[in-house]
XYZ file of C-alpha atoms in Angstrom:
503
model
C -16.467 -8.914 8.572
C -15.623 -6.685 5.893
C -12.390 -5.121 5.345
C -11.437 -2.385 2.632
C -9.328 -3.096 -0.529
C -8.541 -2.399 -3.632
C -6.094 -3.122 -6.717
C -3.718 -1.426 -8.795
C -2.351 -2.631 -12.179
C 0.423 -1.460 -14.431
C -0.306 -2.363 -17.788
C 2.318 -3.640 -20.532
C 2.082 -1.132 -23.430
C 3.589 -1.750 -27.061
C 3.394 0.275 -30.794
C 3.541 -2.473 -32.970
C 4.202 -0.143 -35.897
C 7.059 1.585 -34.232
C 8.573 -0.375 -31.031
C 11.184 2.595 -30.677
C 8.382 4.980 -29.030
C 8.920 5.816 -25.606
C 6.033 4.101 -23.293
C 6.117 7.150 -21.295
C 4.866 9.114 -24.465
C 2.298 6.396 -25.644
C 1.115 5.828 -21.885
C 0.426 9.451 -21.868
C -1.435 9.582 -25.262
C -3.444 6.629 -23.672
C -4.545 8.296 -20.585
C -5.139 12.069 -22.400
C -7.042 10.519 -25.110
C -9.395 8.476 -23.031
C -10.058 11.709 -20.850
C -10.375 14.112 -23.994
C -12.845 11.581 -25.718
C -15.073 10.292 -22.457
C -14.958 13.011 -19.663
C -16.277 16.685 -19.810
C -13.653 18.036 -17.491
C -10.236 17.659 -16.027
C -8.878 17.782 -12.455
C -5.134 17.415 -11.432
C -4.426 14.807 -8.657
C -4.035 16.041 -5.081
C -0.830 14.992 -3.958
C -1.303 16.393 -0.371
C -1.808 13.093 1.686
C 0.645 11.113 -0.501
C 3.623 9.985 1.377
C 5.461 6.960 -0.358
C 8.438 7.048 1.748
C 6.911 6.746 5.083
C 7.739 3.426 6.681
C 5.477 1.113 8.712
C 8.585 0.411 10.946
C 8.553 4.050 12.155
C 10.696 6.098 9.680
C 10.079 8.505 6.847
C 12.672 8.642 3.821
C 12.654 11.983 2.441
C 14.323 11.625 -0.691
C 11.760 13.263 -2.486
C 8.070 14.475 -2.160
C 5.749 14.434 -4.863
C 5.233 17.842 -6.381
C 1.799 19.330 -5.076
C 0.477 20.744 -8.392
C 0.438 18.590 -11.707
C -1.017 19.419 -14.952
C -3.029 16.424 -15.692
C -2.060 16.104 -19.186
C 1.566 16.280 -18.563
C 3.805 13.502 -20.012
C 4.552 10.869 -17.617
C 2.133 11.954 -14.956
C -1.194 12.010 -16.879
C -4.467 11.836 -14.590
C -8.066 11.197 -15.032
C -10.492 10.156 -12.249
C -13.332 7.968 -13.656
C -17.090 7.888 -13.151
C -16.566 4.496 -11.433
C -14.207 6.346 -8.348
C -10.966 5.035 -9.887
C -7.882 6.371 -11.122
C -6.336 6.122 -14.442
C -3.146 7.488 -14.854
C 0.471 7.111 -16.025
C 2.954 5.647 -13.400
C 6.622 4.704 -14.233
C 6.185 4.499 -17.995
C 3.130 2.220 -17.956
C -0.457 2.985 -18.086
C -1.867 2.219 -14.704
C -5.648 1.597 -13.490
C -6.032 1.957 -9.555
C -9.759 0.629 -8.747
C -12.241 2.225 -6.292
C -12.267 1.032 -2.673
C -14.618 -1.591 -1.960
C -15.459 -3.673 1.138
C -15.265 -7.489 -0.305
C -13.378 -9.542 -2.573
C -15.878 -10.188 -5.078
C -16.390 -6.505 -5.961
C -12.690 -5.950 -5.685
C -12.119 -8.376 -8.481
C -14.955 -7.154 -10.446
C -13.998 -3.408 -10.118
C -10.248 -4.808 -11.142
C -11.684 -6.428 -14.390
C -13.408 -3.104 -14.957
C -9.822 -1.665 -15.652
C -9.264 -3.752 -18.919
C -12.245 -1.807 -20.166
C -10.882 1.473 -19.695
C -7.491 0.499 -21.466
C -9.501 -1.253 -24.209
C -11.570 2.020 -24.643
C -8.112 4.121 -24.994
C -6.894 1.662 -27.620
C -9.980 2.083 -29.870
C -9.452 6.033 -29.128
C -5.890 5.792 -30.085
C -6.869 3.928 -33.390
C -9.476 6.499 -34.263
C -7.080 9.499 -33.268
C -4.555 8.082 -35.637
C -6.437 7.683 -38.341
C -7.580 11.452 -38.276
C -4.078 12.404 -37.851
C -4.604 13.919 -34.641
C -2.600 14.322 -31.215
C -3.813 14.847 -27.889
C -0.702 16.169 -26.701
C 0.451 19.429 -27.812
C 4.131 18.197 -27.812
C 4.045 15.106 -29.885
C 2.941 13.591 -33.007
C -0.092 11.423 -33.174
C 0.470 8.167 -31.506
C 0.183 5.135 -33.581
C -1.949 2.064 -32.665
C -1.214 0.539 -29.387
C -1.716 -2.548 -27.442
C -2.018 -3.537 -23.699
C -0.883 -6.573 -21.812
C -2.300 -7.432 -18.610
C 1.197 -9.096 -17.027
C 4.227 -8.176 -15.363
C 7.272 -8.817 -17.163
C 8.797 -7.887 -20.583
C 11.157 -10.767 -21.186
C 14.184 -8.677 -20.905
C 14.810 -8.275 -17.568
C 12.158 -5.688 -16.315
C 8.999 -6.160 -14.152
C 6.179 -4.011 -13.340
C 3.382 -3.918 -10.734
C 0.028 -5.471 -9.997
C -0.781 -4.467 -6.352
C -3.185 -5.091 -3.618
C -4.303 -3.099 -0.943
C -6.136 -3.906 2.427
C -7.242 -1.573 5.224
C -6.231 -2.653 8.558
C -6.316 -1.331 12.352
C -2.899 0.597 13.229
C -3.019 -0.969 16.344
C -2.394 -4.548 14.895
C 1.217 -5.441 15.813
C 3.130 -4.918 12.261
C 5.580 -7.691 13.343
C 2.650 -10.193 13.668
C 1.590 -9.137 10.251
C 4.918 -9.618 8.871
C 5.366 -13.046 10.374
C 1.860 -14.365 9.351
C 1.892 -12.979 5.961
C 5.574 -14.365 4.450
C 4.664 -17.971 4.385
C 1.356 -17.346 2.811
C 2.793 -14.633 0.183
C 5.489 -17.278 -0.448
C 3.131 -19.951 -1.227
C -0.337 -18.397 -2.581
C 1.195 -18.131 -5.930
C 0.083 -22.040 -6.773
C -3.314 -20.384 -6.884
C -2.666 -17.269 -7.809
C 0.113 -17.367 -9.986
C -0.414 -15.997 -13.700
C 2.473 -18.174 -15.289
C 5.518 -17.542 -17.007
C 7.706 -19.035 -19.998
C 11.251 -18.281 -18.841
C 13.135 -18.741 -15.830
C 15.367 -15.945 -14.396
C 14.866 -12.154 -14.516
C 15.641 -11.853 -18.153
C 14.259 -15.094 -18.748
C 17.652 -16.471 -19.719
C 16.882 -19.797 -18.813
C 14.369 -21.926 -20.665
C 11.346 -23.401 -18.986
C 8.096 -22.706 -17.364
C 7.162 -21.057 -13.975
C 4.310 -20.661 -11.713
C 4.663 -16.958 -11.063
C 5.359 -13.787 -13.152
C 6.968 -11.994 -10.197
C 8.892 -14.322 -8.400
C 12.422 -13.982 -9.649
C 12.274 -10.068 -9.107
C 12.029 -10.369 -5.015
C 15.426 -9.851 -3.395
C 14.371 -9.514 0.553
C 11.934 -10.252 3.298
C 11.081 -6.801 4.022
C 11.388 -3.669 1.972
C 10.126 -0.249 1.359
C 10.861 -0.487 -2.335
C 8.560 -1.509 -5.010
C 11.001 -0.902 -8.217
C 14.202 -2.605 -6.829
C 15.253 -4.409 -3.798
C 12.032 -5.476 -3.701
C 10.638 -7.402 -0.269
C 8.006 -9.979 0.126
C 6.346 -7.408 2.631
C 6.238 -3.963 1.764
C 6.508 -1.370 4.536
C 4.808 1.367 3.081
C 2.776 3.312 5.758
C 0.552 5.351 3.458
C -3.087 4.772 4.798
C -5.192 7.112 2.302
C -7.488 7.253 5.664
C -7.231 8.497 9.054
C -3.686 7.558 9.979
C -4.341 7.510 13.796
C -6.599 4.722 13.081
C -5.582 2.593 10.268
C -2.666 1.405 7.916
C -2.657 0.219 4.317
C -1.223 -3.132 3.765
C 0.504 -2.593 0.346
C 0.955 -5.995 -1.238
C 3.306 -5.947 -4.228
C 4.106 -9.627 -4.236
C 1.140 -10.934 -6.892
C 0.517 -11.351 -10.389
C -1.898 -9.396 -12.664
C -4.628 -12.250 -13.184
C -7.047 -12.370 -16.455
C -8.478 -15.256 -14.595
C -11.410 -14.058 -12.466
C -10.950 -17.187 -10.219
C -7.463 -16.461 -9.319
C -7.983 -12.886 -8.961
C -11.007 -13.545 -6.622
C -9.039 -16.276 -4.490
C -6.112 -13.563 -4.489
C -8.113 -11.099 -2.982
C -10.459 -13.173 -0.648
C -7.701 -15.311 0.750
C -5.425 -12.478 1.701
C -8.411 -10.607 3.318
C -9.101 -13.742 5.545
C -5.618 -14.169 6.729
C -5.201 -10.691 7.710
C -8.856 -11.168 9.381
C -6.949 -14.231 11.460
C -3.858 -12.279 12.050
C -5.823 -9.038 13.567
C -7.848 -11.832 15.551
C -4.689 -13.256 16.923
C -4.026 -16.510 15.529
C -0.512 -17.444 15.528
C 0.939 -18.814 12.323
C 4.751 -18.677 13.755
C 4.875 -22.447 13.415
C 4.920 -21.925 9.624
C 8.021 -19.516 9.442
C 10.098 -20.370 6.306
C 13.808 -20.791 6.424
C 14.750 -18.714 3.555
C 11.597 -17.266 2.109
C 13.062 -15.433 -1.157
C 14.788 -18.773 -2.056
C 11.807 -20.721 -1.192
C 9.446 -18.192 -3.162
C 11.548 -18.994 -6.290
C 11.812 -22.767 -5.972
C 7.904 -22.836 -5.537
C 7.442 -20.770 -8.790
C 10.179 -22.915 -10.558
C 8.002 -26.133 -9.728
C 4.666 -26.408 -11.777
C 4.623 -30.062 -10.418
C 3.616 -28.294 -6.944
C 5.556 -31.076 -5.088
C 8.745 -28.925 -3.863
C 8.917 -29.237 -0.164
C 9.926 -25.796 1.652
C 12.393 -25.998 4.598
C 10.480 -24.167 7.293
C 12.500 -22.769 10.436
C 11.667 -25.283 12.702
C 13.099 -28.015 10.159
C 9.993 -29.531 8.819
C 9.400 -29.657 5.159
C 5.805 -29.121 3.358
C 4.729 -28.374 0.014
C 3.169 -25.009 -0.626
C -0.156 -26.897 -0.977
C 0.172 -28.278 2.497
C 1.177 -24.579 3.755
C -1.904 -23.443 2.170
C -4.265 -25.928 3.748
C -3.031 -25.203 7.256
C -3.889 -21.479 6.446
C -7.390 -22.111 5.249
C -7.910 -24.766 8.329
C -6.846 -21.841 10.726
C -8.750 -18.907 8.902
C -12.375 -20.935 8.337
C -13.743 -20.369 11.907
C -13.195 -16.776 11.757
C -15.053 -15.684 8.538
C -18.845 -15.389 10.203
C -21.503 -15.386 8.254
C -20.667 -13.373 5.112
C -21.452 -14.834 1.766
C -18.346 -13.640 -0.052
C -15.915 -15.277 2.826
C -17.829 -18.538 2.602
C -17.344 -18.706 -1.258
C -13.502 -17.830 -0.733
C -13.110 -20.868 1.591
C -14.939 -23.187 -0.642
C -13.045 -22.540 -4.038
C -9.954 -22.262 -1.647
C -10.306 -25.944 -0.519
C -11.609 -27.028 -3.957
C -8.666 -25.696 -5.558
C -6.051 -27.354 -3.096
C -7.719 -30.402 -3.572
C -7.245 -30.548 -7.102
C -3.773 -29.020 -7.407
C -2.675 -31.916 -5.148
C -4.077 -34.653 -7.444
C -2.885 -33.058 -10.645
C -2.213 -29.105 -11.305
C -3.651 -29.114 -14.443
C -7.138 -30.368 -13.216
C -7.474 -26.535 -12.198
C -6.847 -25.063 -15.747
C -10.114 -24.375 -16.217
C -9.935 -21.850 -13.313
C -6.505 -20.609 -12.671
C -4.049 -18.430 -15.059
C -0.878 -20.480 -14.545
C -2.267 -23.918 -15.253
C -4.624 -22.774 -18.255
C -1.322 -21.420 -19.670
C 0.817 -24.211 -18.448
C -1.680 -26.459 -20.649
C -1.181 -24.676 -23.708
C 2.573 -24.895 -23.163
C 2.353 -28.343 -22.361
C 0.011 -28.678 -25.869
C 2.584 -27.137 -27.813
C 6.052 -29.147 -26.624
C 3.814 -32.221 -27.170
C 3.743 -31.319 -30.485
C 7.631 -31.027 -30.886
C 7.971 -27.651 -29.841
C 11.067 -26.987 -28.000
C 11.218 -25.356 -24.580
C 13.160 -22.446 -25.547
C 11.007 -21.889 -28.992
C 9.834 -18.117 -29.435
C 6.787 -19.471 -30.125
C 6.203 -20.221 -26.218
C 7.048 -16.626 -25.267
C 4.365 -15.323 -27.866
C 2.043 -17.697 -26.449
C 2.897 -16.235 -22.990
C 2.091 -12.563 -24.043
C -0.716 -13.304 -26.092
C -2.617 -15.087 -23.291
C -2.271 -11.414 -21.348
C -3.573 -9.534 -24.323
C -6.799 -7.475 -23.128
C -8.148 -7.178 -26.580
C -10.684 -9.894 -26.565
C -10.315 -10.748 -30.185
C -6.254 -11.441 -29.936
C -6.341 -12.671 -26.306
C -5.704 -16.575 -25.783
C -7.198 -16.130 -22.388
C -10.464 -14.704 -23.761
C -10.426 -17.349 -26.722
C -10.614 -20.101 -23.961
C -13.295 -18.427 -21.972
C -15.233 -18.374 -25.152
C -14.118 -21.944 -26.003
C -15.545 -22.874 -22.367
C -12.408 -24.120 -21.306
C -11.825 -21.155 -18.848
C -14.840 -20.554 -16.323
C -15.637 -17.001 -15.277
C -17.552 -15.689 -12.143
C -18.908 -12.315 -13.546
C -20.438 -11.550 -16.837
C -19.158 -8.940 -19.343
C -22.508 -6.945 -18.639
C -21.691 -6.752 -15.008
C -17.778 -5.798 -15.416
C -19.439 -3.028 -18.067
C -21.542 -1.967 -15.292
C -18.940 -1.518 -12.782
C -16.729 0.402 -15.136
C -19.480 3.246 -15.531
C -20.741 2.970 -11.667
C -18.783 3.428 -8.344
C -19.318 0.989 -5.765
C -22.185 1.887 -3.363
C -20.517 1.115 0.110
C -17.524 3.525 -0.017
C -16.129 7.108 -0.535
C -15.680 5.782 -4.314
C -19.342 6.583 -4.652
C -18.932 10.276 -3.694
C -15.660 10.593 -5.800
C -17.170 8.858 -8.868
C -20.524 10.805 -8.731
C -19.258 13.877 -8.045
C -16.569 13.762 -10.741
C -19.368 12.956 -13.294
C -21.459 15.580 -12.261
C -19.598 18.257 -11.350
C -16.316 17.764 -13.042
C -15.850 20.933 -14.529
C -15.833 22.590 -10.860
C -13.158 20.189 -9.537
C -9.593 21.123 -9.225
C -8.166 18.428 -8.012
C -9.087 14.869 -6.566
C -7.207 12.346 -4.523
C -8.510 9.013 -2.410
C -9.004 11.480 0.531
C -10.256 14.688 -0.847
C -11.698 16.642 -3.602
C -10.994 20.118 -3.988
C -13.824 22.111 -5.604
C -13.372 25.527 -7.212
C -15.977 28.119 -6.596
C -15.313 31.439 -8.404
C -11.956 32.121 -7.017
C -12.152 29.985 -3.872
C -10.628 26.559 -3.561
C -12.685 24.238 -1.327
C -11.466 21.094 -0.020
C -13.552 18.417 1.104
C -11.678 15.784 3.262
C -12.767 12.200 2.561
C -10.867 10.372 5.424
C -13.578 7.992 6.329
C -13.528 5.156 3.680
C -17.002 4.138 4.597
C -18.347 7.873 5.228
C -19.200 8.948 1.710
C -21.429 6.120 0.588
C -24.847 5.900 -1.467
C -26.885 5.953 1.295
C -25.269 9.080 3.268
C -24.720 11.179 -0.009
C -26.868 10.144 -3.064
C -29.746 12.402 -2.407
C -27.556 15.135 -1.618
C -25.574 14.683 -5.178
C -28.802 14.273 -6.892
C -30.718 17.343 -5.424
C -27.711 19.823 -6.308
C -27.428 21.619 -9.492
C -24.094 22.971 -8.897
C -21.312 22.423 -6.678
C -22.186 25.296 -4.297
C -25.402 23.636 -3.614
C -23.664 20.659 -2.765
C -21.109 22.127 -0.552
C -23.890 24.107 1.194
C -25.844 20.786 1.767
C -22.740 19.325 3.176
C -22.381 22.325 5.658
C -20.081 24.407 3.958
C -21.783 27.486 4.612
C -21.706 30.812 2.593
C -20.172 29.136 -0.431
């Protein structure tokens, strides 16, 4: 059973030679530099279908509406649609990569990893432009060399997001989704956590914890993503036919360097959502105080903490995840990806139960924990700044500097896909979703596109704006559109072939 999904990653950004520079400015430099040096034309983002304050519980907070027309080079909102159908842009002062829509967890993991390549290219572009004394922004000086980190905290009290998105039926009872997912989200961190040096929002206490984000959640349910964060986010913005679908917007997750952690994060969540939609009951796993237990689980790298359930029973996170796996495994059908998720899920739980460090060749948090332990075994104190530096260096996306990449080269961390496969995903859109059409027409007809979004492409033909809606996520695939795109030499021919006559 397929399910459309994708990821959004806000990267940490620094300018080592001048830490005082605003990340809003440097992030804009990064996106605009990439666009200027690697795309033939630019288009703005089409905000027509954006409704970030519409709530799944039935109301709409109208504090603001995003402006419908935005300069794609504007500071703080720079934007580019990439040839693989993704979006690379500035959000909340961070460079963000939103992956193209895919219908399985393997491809979602692959296209998430492709985002690192866009950021690395921006890093090289900025370095080159700095050497030449060139600024891509009219209102700013040249940007000095920058660094990017695939992490979620700055160590000073701020957290930035790594989000997942899953399409599901609007007819599914939202209360069942909430009930089924909260215990899963509280406990899945023992598999998908990225690891963090420091306890508390500002890392005010020494120590190591499993999740980067656990200390930043305050409620069980919330619409907010930057404050008063909820374990379940209620945003009702499907980016598809709103009469048929919702989009589960998951904000309670860490940015993963490990391909195993990322694949399991996406694959396990997909399977649990499958089970909820199939009517599987998880109510006996309700947790007495989910927010408190979220943090208790994160603060216990031994994975032996027993959570208090609403029933009065106590279980470890491993116990609860094993129960989830038992209940979903009969629903996966014959899909190879689902089978692989289930196999790895069981294997990792078995190893975590014996000794969490047995998973340090696959999972982010245990790989990082093993490094921290090795330093502490040599006499480094728990509050030594060296450990915080280790934490940051693990998430450096520059292979020459990253501890994650060093562990991969050494053979200490396993991978699932090759660098060549990731590079291919960075250049080519997935074939089985509307991302194929978005990526290919952006590449071929970019100078005739006025605006793009997840749900539309707006073509500019002479003085006319022609909006092509892409509401069907599975309706603009390679099979359905490749011949039309390949046979058209200009956008007007493409539109005529699509049924937009007299263009």
